[in-house]
Short mmCIF file of C-alpha atoms and ligand atoms in Angstrom, two decimals:
data_model
loop_
_atom_site.label_atom_id
_atom_site.label_comp_id
_atom_site.label_asym_id
_atom_site.label_seq_id
_atom_site.Cartn_x
_atom_site.Cartn_y
_atom_site.Cartn_z
CA UNK A 23 -67.49 -5.57 3.11
CA UNK A 24 -68.42 -1.94 2.52
CA UNK A 25 -69.17 -1.49 -1.22
CA UNK A 26 -67.02 1.69 -1.20
CA UNK A 27 -63.95 -0.18 0.12
CA UNK A 28 -62.26 -0.34 -3.28
CA UNK A 29 -62.39 -4.16 -3.29
CA UNK A 30 -63.34 -5.63 -6.65
CA UNK A 31 -65.72 -8.10 -4.99
CA UNK A 32 -67.12 -5.86 -2.24
CA UNK A 33 -70.76 -5.14 -1.57
CA UNK A 34 -72.42 -8.04 0.14
CA UNK A 35 -73.79 -6.38 3.25
CA UNK A 36 -77.36 -7.50 2.54
CA UNK A 37 -76.61 -11.23 2.79
CA UNK A 38 -74.84 -10.68 6.11
CA UNK A 39 -77.69 -8.53 7.41
CA UNK A 40 -80.23 -11.21 6.45
CA UNK A 41 -78.18 -13.68 8.48
CA UNK A 42 -78.08 -11.20 11.36
CA UNK A 43 -81.87 -10.76 11.17
CA UNK A 44 -82.28 -14.54 11.32
CA UNK A 45 -80.00 -14.82 14.38
CA UNK A 46 -81.77 -11.97 16.19
CA UNK A 47 -85.20 -13.48 15.45
CA UNK A 48 -84.02 -16.88 16.67
CA UNK A 49 -83.33 -15.44 20.13
CA UNK A 50 -86.71 -13.71 20.32
CA UNK A 51 -86.11 -10.27 18.80
CA UNK A 52 -88.85 -8.34 16.99
CA UNK A 53 -86.87 -7.65 13.82
CA UNK A 54 -87.15 -4.87 11.24
CA UNK A 55 -84.98 -4.22 8.19
CA UNK A 56 -84.82 -0.89 6.37
CA UNK A 57 -82.51 1.03 4.07
CA UNK A 58 -81.44 4.58 4.95
CA UNK A 59 -83.27 7.24 2.91
CA UNK A 60 -81.25 8.62 -0.03
CA UNK A 61 -81.07 12.05 1.63
CA UNK A 62 -80.22 10.72 5.10
CA UNK A 63 -77.51 13.34 5.76
CA UNK A 64 -79.59 16.27 4.50
CA UNK A 65 -82.44 15.18 6.76
CA UNK A 66 -80.06 15.07 9.71
CA UNK A 67 -78.40 18.42 8.78
CA UNK A 68 -74.98 16.79 8.51
CA UNK A 69 -72.35 18.32 6.21
CA UNK A 70 -71.59 15.51 3.84
CA UNK A 71 -71.35 16.60 0.24
CA UNK A 72 -69.19 14.25 -1.73
CA UNK A 73 -68.78 11.69 -2.98
CA UNK A 74 -72.43 10.63 -2.92
CA UNK A 75 -73.25 7.11 -1.80
CA UNK A 76 -76.14 4.74 -2.37
CA UNK A 77 -77.86 2.73 0.35
CA UNK A 78 -79.70 0.42 -2.03
CA UNK A 79 -79.56 -3.22 -0.91
CA UNK A 80 -77.72 -2.07 2.20
CA UNK A 81 -80.30 -2.49 4.97
CA UNK A 82 -79.97 -1.88 8.68
CA UNK A 83 -81.33 -4.55 11.00
CA UNK A 84 -83.01 -3.42 14.19
CA UNK A 85 -84.35 -5.88 16.77
CA UNK A 86 -86.22 -5.12 19.96
CA UNK A 87 -86.02 -7.43 22.96
CA UNK A 88 -88.41 -7.01 25.85
CA UNK A 89 -86.85 -8.44 29.00
CA UNK A 90 -89.15 -9.44 31.88
CA UNK A 91 -91.81 -6.76 32.38
CA UNK A 92 -89.96 -4.34 30.04
CA UNK A 93 -88.90 -0.85 31.02
CA UNK A 94 -86.32 1.70 29.92
CA UNK A 95 -84.61 0.97 26.63
CA UNK A 96 -80.90 0.53 26.06
CA UNK A 97 -79.49 0.66 22.53
CA UNK A 98 -76.74 -1.72 21.46
CA UNK A 99 -75.45 -0.30 18.17
CA UNK A 100 -72.76 -1.97 16.07
CA UNK A 101 -71.60 -1.42 12.50
CA UNK A 102 -71.54 -4.60 10.45
CA UNK A 103 -69.67 -3.28 7.40
CA UNK A 104 -65.90 -3.73 7.15
CA UNK A 105 -63.02 -2.26 5.19
CA UNK A 106 -61.81 -4.16 2.12
CA UNK A 107 -60.36 -7.65 2.37
CA UNK A 108 -57.93 -7.51 -0.55
CA UNK A 109 -54.31 -7.84 0.57
CA UNK A 110 -55.16 -9.93 3.63
CA UNK A 111 -52.74 -12.77 4.27
CA UNK A 112 -55.40 -15.01 5.87
CA UNK A 113 -58.78 -16.17 4.56
CA UNK A 114 -60.91 -13.07 5.21
CA UNK A 115 -64.19 -15.00 5.29
CA UNK A 116 -63.10 -18.36 6.72
CA UNK A 117 -63.71 -17.55 10.37
CA UNK A 118 -60.85 -19.83 11.34
CA UNK A 119 -60.56 -20.54 15.07
CA UNK A 120 -57.00 -21.01 16.29
CA UNK A 121 -55.02 -20.20 19.45
CA UNK A 122 -58.15 -18.94 21.22
CA UNK A 123 -58.90 -16.40 18.48
CA UNK A 124 -61.28 -16.01 15.54
CA UNK A 125 -59.60 -14.83 12.33
CA UNK A 126 -61.19 -12.86 9.49
CA UNK A 127 -62.02 -9.40 8.16
CA UNK A 128 -64.14 -7.62 10.74
CA UNK A 129 -63.15 -9.94 13.60
CA UNK A 130 -61.87 -6.96 15.63
CA UNK A 131 -63.77 -4.19 13.81
CA UNK A 132 -66.56 -4.83 14.32
CA UNK A 133 -68.31 -8.13 13.54
CA UNK A 134 -66.63 -9.65 16.59
CA UNK A 135 -68.38 -6.99 18.65
CA UNK A 136 -71.68 -7.75 16.92
CA UNK A 137 -71.34 -11.33 18.14
CA UNK A 138 -70.38 -10.04 21.59
CA UNK A 139 -73.62 -8.00 21.62
CA UNK A 140 -75.67 -11.00 20.59
CA UNK A 141 -74.12 -13.04 23.39
CA UNK A 142 -74.85 -10.21 25.83
CA UNK A 143 -78.54 -10.24 24.85
CA UNK A 144 -78.73 -13.99 25.41
CA UNK A 145 -77.03 -13.60 28.79
CA UNK A 146 -79.49 -10.86 29.81
CA UNK A 147 -82.41 -13.11 28.97
CA UNK A 148 -81.21 -15.36 31.78
CA UNK A 149 -80.65 -12.61 34.35
CA UNK A 150 -84.31 -11.97 35.21
CA UNK A 151 -84.05 -8.24 34.55
CA UNK A 152 -86.81 -5.86 33.47
CA UNK A 153 -85.94 -3.63 30.54
CA UNK A 154 -85.68 -3.39 26.78
CA UNK A 155 -82.80 -3.78 24.38
CA UNK A 156 -82.84 -2.08 20.97
CA UNK A 157 -80.22 -3.94 18.95
CA UNK A 158 -78.99 -2.09 15.84
CA UNK A 159 -76.79 -3.80 13.25
CA UNK A 160 -75.93 -0.88 10.98
CA UNK A 161 -74.20 -0.19 7.66
CA UNK A 162 -71.70 2.31 6.27
CA UNK A 163 -69.45 3.28 9.14
CA UNK A 164 -66.23 2.23 7.40
CA UNK A 165 -64.40 3.45 4.27
CA UNK A 166 -65.09 7.12 5.01
CA UNK A 167 -68.73 6.32 5.61
CA UNK A 168 -70.38 8.89 7.81
CA UNK A 169 -72.46 6.47 9.83
CA UNK A 170 -75.49 6.61 7.53
CA UNK A 171 -76.90 3.44 9.09
CA UNK A 172 -76.89 4.83 12.61
CA UNK A 173 -78.18 8.23 11.42
CA UNK A 174 -81.10 6.45 9.69
CA UNK A 175 -81.96 4.70 12.98
CA UNK A 176 -81.90 8.07 14.76
CA UNK A 177 -84.14 9.69 12.13
CA UNK A 178 -86.76 6.96 12.59
CA UNK A 179 -86.78 7.68 16.31
CA UNK A 180 -85.25 5.40 18.92
CA UNK A 181 -87.30 4.55 22.00
CA UNK A 182 -84.48 4.28 24.52
CA UNK A 183 -82.77 6.11 27.38
CA UNK A 184 -79.08 5.42 26.65
CA UNK A 185 -76.81 3.64 24.20
CA UNK A 186 -73.71 1.49 24.01
CA UNK A 187 -71.91 1.56 20.70
CA UNK A 188 -70.21 -1.82 20.30
CA UNK A 189 -67.02 -0.83 18.57
CA UNK A 190 -63.35 -0.48 19.34
CA UNK A 191 -60.84 -2.53 21.22
CA UNK A 192 -59.31 -3.34 24.55
CA UNK A 193 -62.51 -3.62 26.66
CA UNK A 194 -62.06 0.05 27.60
CA UNK A 195 -65.16 2.25 27.56
CA UNK A 196 -65.00 5.60 25.76
CA UNK A 197 -67.31 8.52 26.48
CA UNK A 198 -66.29 10.87 23.70
CA UNK A 199 -64.43 11.54 20.50
CA UNK A 200 -63.19 14.46 18.40
CA UNK A 201 -65.07 16.00 15.50
CA UNK A 202 -63.76 15.39 11.98
CA UNK A 203 -63.61 17.94 9.18
CA UNK A 204 -62.61 17.30 5.58
CA UNK A 205 -62.12 20.43 3.51
CA UNK A 206 -61.59 20.02 -0.23
CA UNK A 207 -60.01 23.00 -1.96
CA UNK A 208 -59.45 23.81 -5.60
CA UNK A 209 -56.35 25.85 -6.44
CA UNK A 210 -56.66 27.37 -9.91
CA UNK A 211 -54.05 27.62 -12.67
CA UNK A 212 -54.10 27.91 -16.45
CA UNK A 213 -53.14 25.05 -18.72
CA UNK A 214 -50.38 25.47 -21.27
CA UNK A 215 -47.53 23.62 -22.95
CA UNK A 216 -44.83 22.83 -20.41
CA UNK A 217 -42.04 23.15 -23.02
CA UNK A 218 -42.79 26.88 -23.37
CA UNK A 219 -43.53 27.62 -19.70
CA UNK A 220 -47.01 28.51 -20.92
CA UNK A 221 -49.96 28.89 -18.56
CA UNK A 222 -49.99 29.15 -14.76
CA UNK A 223 -48.95 26.05 -12.85
CA UNK A 224 -51.58 25.12 -10.26
CA UNK A 225 -49.04 22.94 -8.42
CA UNK A 226 -46.74 25.93 -7.88
CA UNK A 227 -49.69 28.01 -6.73
CA UNK A 228 -50.80 25.33 -4.29
CA UNK A 229 -47.34 25.22 -2.73
CA UNK A 230 -47.90 28.84 -1.68
CA UNK A 231 -50.55 27.46 0.70
CA UNK A 232 -48.21 24.94 2.32
CA UNK A 233 -46.78 27.36 4.96
CA UNK A 234 -50.31 28.38 5.92
CA UNK A 235 -51.39 24.75 6.35
CA UNK A 236 -48.33 24.18 8.57
CA UNK A 237 -49.12 27.29 10.61
CA UNK A 238 -52.71 26.14 11.01
CA UNK A 239 -51.50 22.71 12.13
CA UNK A 240 -49.03 24.05 14.69
CA UNK A 241 -51.42 26.58 16.11
CA UNK A 242 -54.36 24.19 16.45
CA UNK A 243 -52.36 21.27 17.81
CA UNK A 244 -50.60 23.50 20.35
CA UNK A 245 -54.00 24.73 21.59
CA UNK A 246 -55.43 21.20 21.85
CA UNK A 247 -53.60 18.00 20.77
CA UNK A 248 -56.91 16.48 19.62
CA UNK A 249 -57.19 19.20 16.93
CA UNK A 250 -54.90 17.56 14.37
CA UNK A 251 -54.42 18.94 10.85
CA UNK A 252 -52.97 16.93 7.97
CA UNK A 253 -52.79 17.57 4.23
CA UNK A 254 -53.78 14.11 3.00
CA UNK A 255 -54.87 14.32 -0.66
CA UNK A 256 -53.43 16.04 -3.76
CA UNK A 257 -54.66 15.59 -7.33
CA UNK A 258 -53.27 17.60 -10.24
CA UNK A 259 -52.17 17.17 -13.79
CA UNK A 260 -52.89 14.52 -16.41
CA UNK A 261 -49.74 14.44 -18.52
CA UNK A 262 -46.21 15.62 -17.87
CA UNK A 263 -46.13 17.93 -20.90
CA UNK A 264 -49.10 20.06 -19.83
CA UNK A 265 -49.07 22.66 -17.07
CA UNK A 266 -51.95 21.68 -14.78
CA UNK A 267 -54.90 24.04 -14.67
CA UNK A 268 -56.12 22.94 -11.25
CA UNK A 269 -54.93 21.25 -8.07
CA UNK A 270 -57.47 19.62 -5.80
CA UNK A 271 -56.36 19.06 -2.24
CA UNK A 272 -57.98 17.71 0.91
CA UNK A 273 -57.10 18.10 4.57
CA UNK A 274 -58.03 15.85 7.44
CA UNK A 275 -58.80 17.93 10.52
CA UNK A 276 -60.14 17.23 13.96
CA UNK A 277 -61.81 19.57 16.42
CA UNK A 278 -62.77 19.58 20.05
CA UNK A 279 -66.01 19.48 22.01
CA UNK A 280 -65.24 23.05 23.16
CA UNK A 281 -65.23 24.23 19.53
CA UNK A 282 -68.55 22.49 18.83
CA UNK A 283 -69.99 24.12 21.96
CA UNK A 284 -68.84 27.57 20.77
CA UNK A 285 -70.51 27.04 17.39
CA UNK A 286 -73.74 26.01 19.09
CA UNK A 287 -73.65 29.09 21.34
CA UNK A 288 -73.19 31.23 18.23
CA UNK A 289 -76.34 29.77 16.71
CA UNK A 290 -74.46 27.71 14.11
CA UNK A 291 -75.37 24.29 15.50
CA UNK A 292 -73.29 21.66 17.29
CA UNK A 293 -70.37 21.09 14.94
CA UNK A 294 -67.39 22.61 13.17
CA UNK A 295 -69.02 25.70 11.59
CA UNK A 296 -66.64 28.20 13.25
CA UNK A 297 -63.59 26.07 12.46
CA UNK A 298 -64.74 25.86 8.83
CA UNK A 299 -65.03 29.66 8.68
CA UNK A 300 -61.57 30.02 10.20
CA UNK A 301 -59.94 27.60 7.73
CA UNK A 302 -61.47 29.38 4.73
CA UNK A 303 -60.40 32.79 6.05
CA UNK A 304 -56.90 31.69 7.05
CA UNK A 305 -56.01 29.82 3.85
CA UNK A 306 -57.93 32.35 1.77
CA UNK A 307 -55.81 35.18 3.22
CA UNK A 308 -52.61 33.25 2.44
CA UNK A 309 -53.79 32.73 -1.15
CA UNK A 310 -54.73 36.39 -1.53
CA UNK A 311 -51.07 37.40 -1.14
CA UNK A 312 -50.49 36.00 -4.64
CA UNK A 313 -51.90 38.25 -7.40
CA UNK A 314 -53.10 35.34 -9.58
CA UNK A 315 -54.81 33.54 -6.67
CA UNK A 316 -56.22 36.84 -5.38
CA UNK A 317 -57.90 37.32 -8.74
CA UNK A 318 -59.08 33.74 -9.34
CA UNK A 319 -59.69 32.60 -5.77
CA UNK A 320 -59.23 29.25 -4.01
CA UNK A 321 -62.58 27.47 -3.71
CA UNK A 322 -63.53 25.43 -0.65
CA UNK A 323 -66.02 22.58 -0.36
CA UNK A 324 -66.74 20.72 2.85
CA UNK A 325 -66.86 17.00 2.25
CA UNK A 326 -67.41 16.08 5.84
CA UNK A 327 -68.18 17.63 9.21
CA UNK A 328 -68.79 14.90 11.74
CA UNK A 329 -69.40 16.43 15.15
CA UNK A 330 -67.65 15.31 18.36
CA UNK A 331 -69.47 14.06 21.43
CA UNK A 332 -68.91 13.79 25.16
CA UNK A 333 -71.04 11.86 27.66
CA UNK A 334 -70.72 12.90 31.30
CA UNK A 335 -68.97 10.46 33.63
CA UNK A 336 -71.89 10.65 36.01
CA UNK A 337 -74.43 9.50 33.44
CA UNK A 338 -75.99 6.21 34.61
CA UNK A 339 -74.72 4.36 31.53
CA UNK A 340 -71.14 5.49 32.25
CA UNK A 341 -71.37 4.45 35.89
CA UNK A 342 -72.96 1.12 34.92
CA UNK A 343 -70.23 0.18 32.44
CA UNK A 344 -67.39 1.29 34.75
CA UNK A 345 -68.78 -0.82 37.59
CA UNK A 346 -69.25 -3.82 35.30
CA UNK A 347 -65.74 -3.55 33.85
CA UNK A 348 -64.36 -3.53 37.40
CA UNK A 349 -66.53 -6.55 38.33
CA UNK A 350 -65.67 -8.72 35.36
CA UNK A 351 -62.03 -7.76 34.77
CA UNK A 352 -61.11 -7.16 38.41
CA UNK A 353 -59.62 -3.74 37.64
CA UNK A 354 -60.98 -0.21 37.35
CA UNK A 355 -60.74 1.42 33.94
CA UNK A 356 -61.78 5.04 33.75
CA UNK A 357 -64.00 6.06 30.83
CA UNK A 358 -62.20 8.53 28.63
CA UNK A 359 -62.57 10.09 25.18
CA UNK A 360 -60.48 8.92 22.22
CA UNK A 361 -59.10 10.59 19.08
CA UNK A 362 -60.80 8.52 16.39
CA UNK A 363 -64.37 9.36 15.43
CA UNK A 364 -67.13 7.02 16.65
CA UNK A 365 -70.69 6.27 15.48
CA UNK A 366 -71.71 6.94 19.10
CA UNK A 367 -71.59 10.66 18.25
CA UNK A 368 -74.75 10.28 16.13
CA UNK A 369 -76.58 8.60 18.99
CA UNK A 370 -75.81 11.49 21.35
CA UNK A 371 -76.36 14.33 18.86
CA UNK A 372 -79.20 13.02 16.67
CA UNK A 373 -81.07 10.80 19.15
CA UNK A 374 -80.04 12.78 22.27
CA UNK A 375 -79.01 9.59 24.08
CA UNK A 376 -76.13 9.45 26.55
CA UNK A 377 -73.82 7.06 24.72
CA UNK A 378 -70.55 5.28 25.26
CA UNK A 379 -68.44 3.09 23.04
CA UNK A 380 -67.13 -0.28 24.12
CA UNK A 381 -65.48 -3.09 22.18
CA UNK A 382 -63.54 -6.34 22.58
CA UNK A 383 -61.30 -6.00 19.52
CA UNK A 384 -57.53 -6.31 19.78
CA UNK A 385 -55.57 -3.04 19.57
CA UNK A 386 -53.78 -2.57 16.27
CA UNK A 387 -55.41 -5.44 14.35
CA UNK A 388 -58.40 -3.64 12.83
CA UNK A 389 -58.11 -3.04 9.06
CA UNK A 390 -54.84 -5.07 8.98
CA UNK A 391 -53.74 -8.06 6.89
CA UNK A 392 -54.22 -10.52 9.80
CA UNK A 393 -57.34 -9.46 11.69
CA UNK A 394 -58.53 -11.48 14.66
CA UNK A 395 -60.20 -11.24 18.07
CA UNK A 396 -59.62 -13.12 21.32
CA UNK A 397 -62.63 -15.25 22.14
CA UNK A 398 -62.02 -14.74 25.88
CA UNK A 399 -62.28 -10.97 25.31
CA UNK A 400 -65.58 -11.41 23.47
CA UNK A 401 -66.92 -13.49 26.35
CA UNK A 402 -65.73 -10.99 28.98
CA UNK A 403 -67.12 -8.13 26.87
CA UNK A 404 -70.51 -9.85 26.61
CA UNK A 405 -70.57 -10.31 30.38
CA UNK A 406 -69.68 -6.63 30.90
CA UNK A 407 -72.39 -5.42 28.51
CA UNK A 408 -75.01 -7.71 30.06
CA UNK A 409 -74.12 -6.61 33.59
CA UNK A 410 -74.02 -2.95 32.60
CA UNK A 411 -77.49 -3.29 31.06
CA UNK A 412 -78.80 -4.98 34.22
CA UNK A 413 -77.35 -2.15 36.37
CA UNK A 414 -78.77 0.46 34.02
CA UNK A 415 -82.25 -1.12 34.02
CA UNK A 416 -82.18 -1.39 37.83
CA UNK A 417 -81.28 2.30 38.10
CA UNK A 418 -78.08 1.56 39.99
ZN1 ZN B 788 -65.34 0.08 13.85
#
């Protein structure tokens, strides 16, 4: 469980990673364990200001497998951390097997996919292929983690030609996702006794921004449905008798590959820099219509800017997984991008690897009170990954 999940007993990634290292070594992997550097996001030039996190006792496990005579490398990357287990109505850690499913926290997202990857490696060892697998069991994807584990792998340098991120559900491959922005803004006020209408109420001032947030939402979502905007966090006030001197809000925003491309063309890097400018200008202009806010200003901080990614459908790894899905499942499933952000973005942006995401989880069960995965889906997923790797190594 991710130590930032809010669970009172969370924070035992290391024990699970040691078990993972043991399993990977047992099947012939050359295993390394390492913690991400404290400044992992700064080193990778990723906007990620608050709240700060620690990676102490939270190692990644990376194992290399040389198959046959070796050859081009393929990354299998899977996050091993999970969201909290409090509030689950089953035993989160029991691993109960019933009705063809395994039950427990992480079964669908994403420990079940970690096991699928391990099974795929074992299957490949029997296929007589020539290639290399770089297996990455990584930390801190969940609970608003920014994928520090995967970023740390990228910073160390990955000797590979493509990647499959083992995450998600439905045995459907995804070749892209939206970027995610989290602005935090501080709306000022002045404290005073509520009985005398003293001070300036920061809550009232913040409400002046509400129409602008709605306008931003409607405009962006009309231009591209992936570019969602939601006001998700509000903190203000400490006692009902005092007029609050500050309101702190956060939005959750998404942005498209086209917007990241524009920022890159403008010399601002692949990411949401232009969207960030626009949000500050747009909400800033709305605030400036109020004399008090015009004088004191609304301050913006950017908690998160996780870039989007898109891998071309003609990339060998895309073709390999599509062909293998068709082979194993007996139906064609086109690769397509999804809304939710994926760790695969780091592999394409930081390590410059064509990447796709593929998982055997069950839709709608991740993070829920009764999480499970179908064993048949794990087996089919392992077969698909193993076949896709074989196709990729053979240059098909
Ligand atoms: Zn996941």
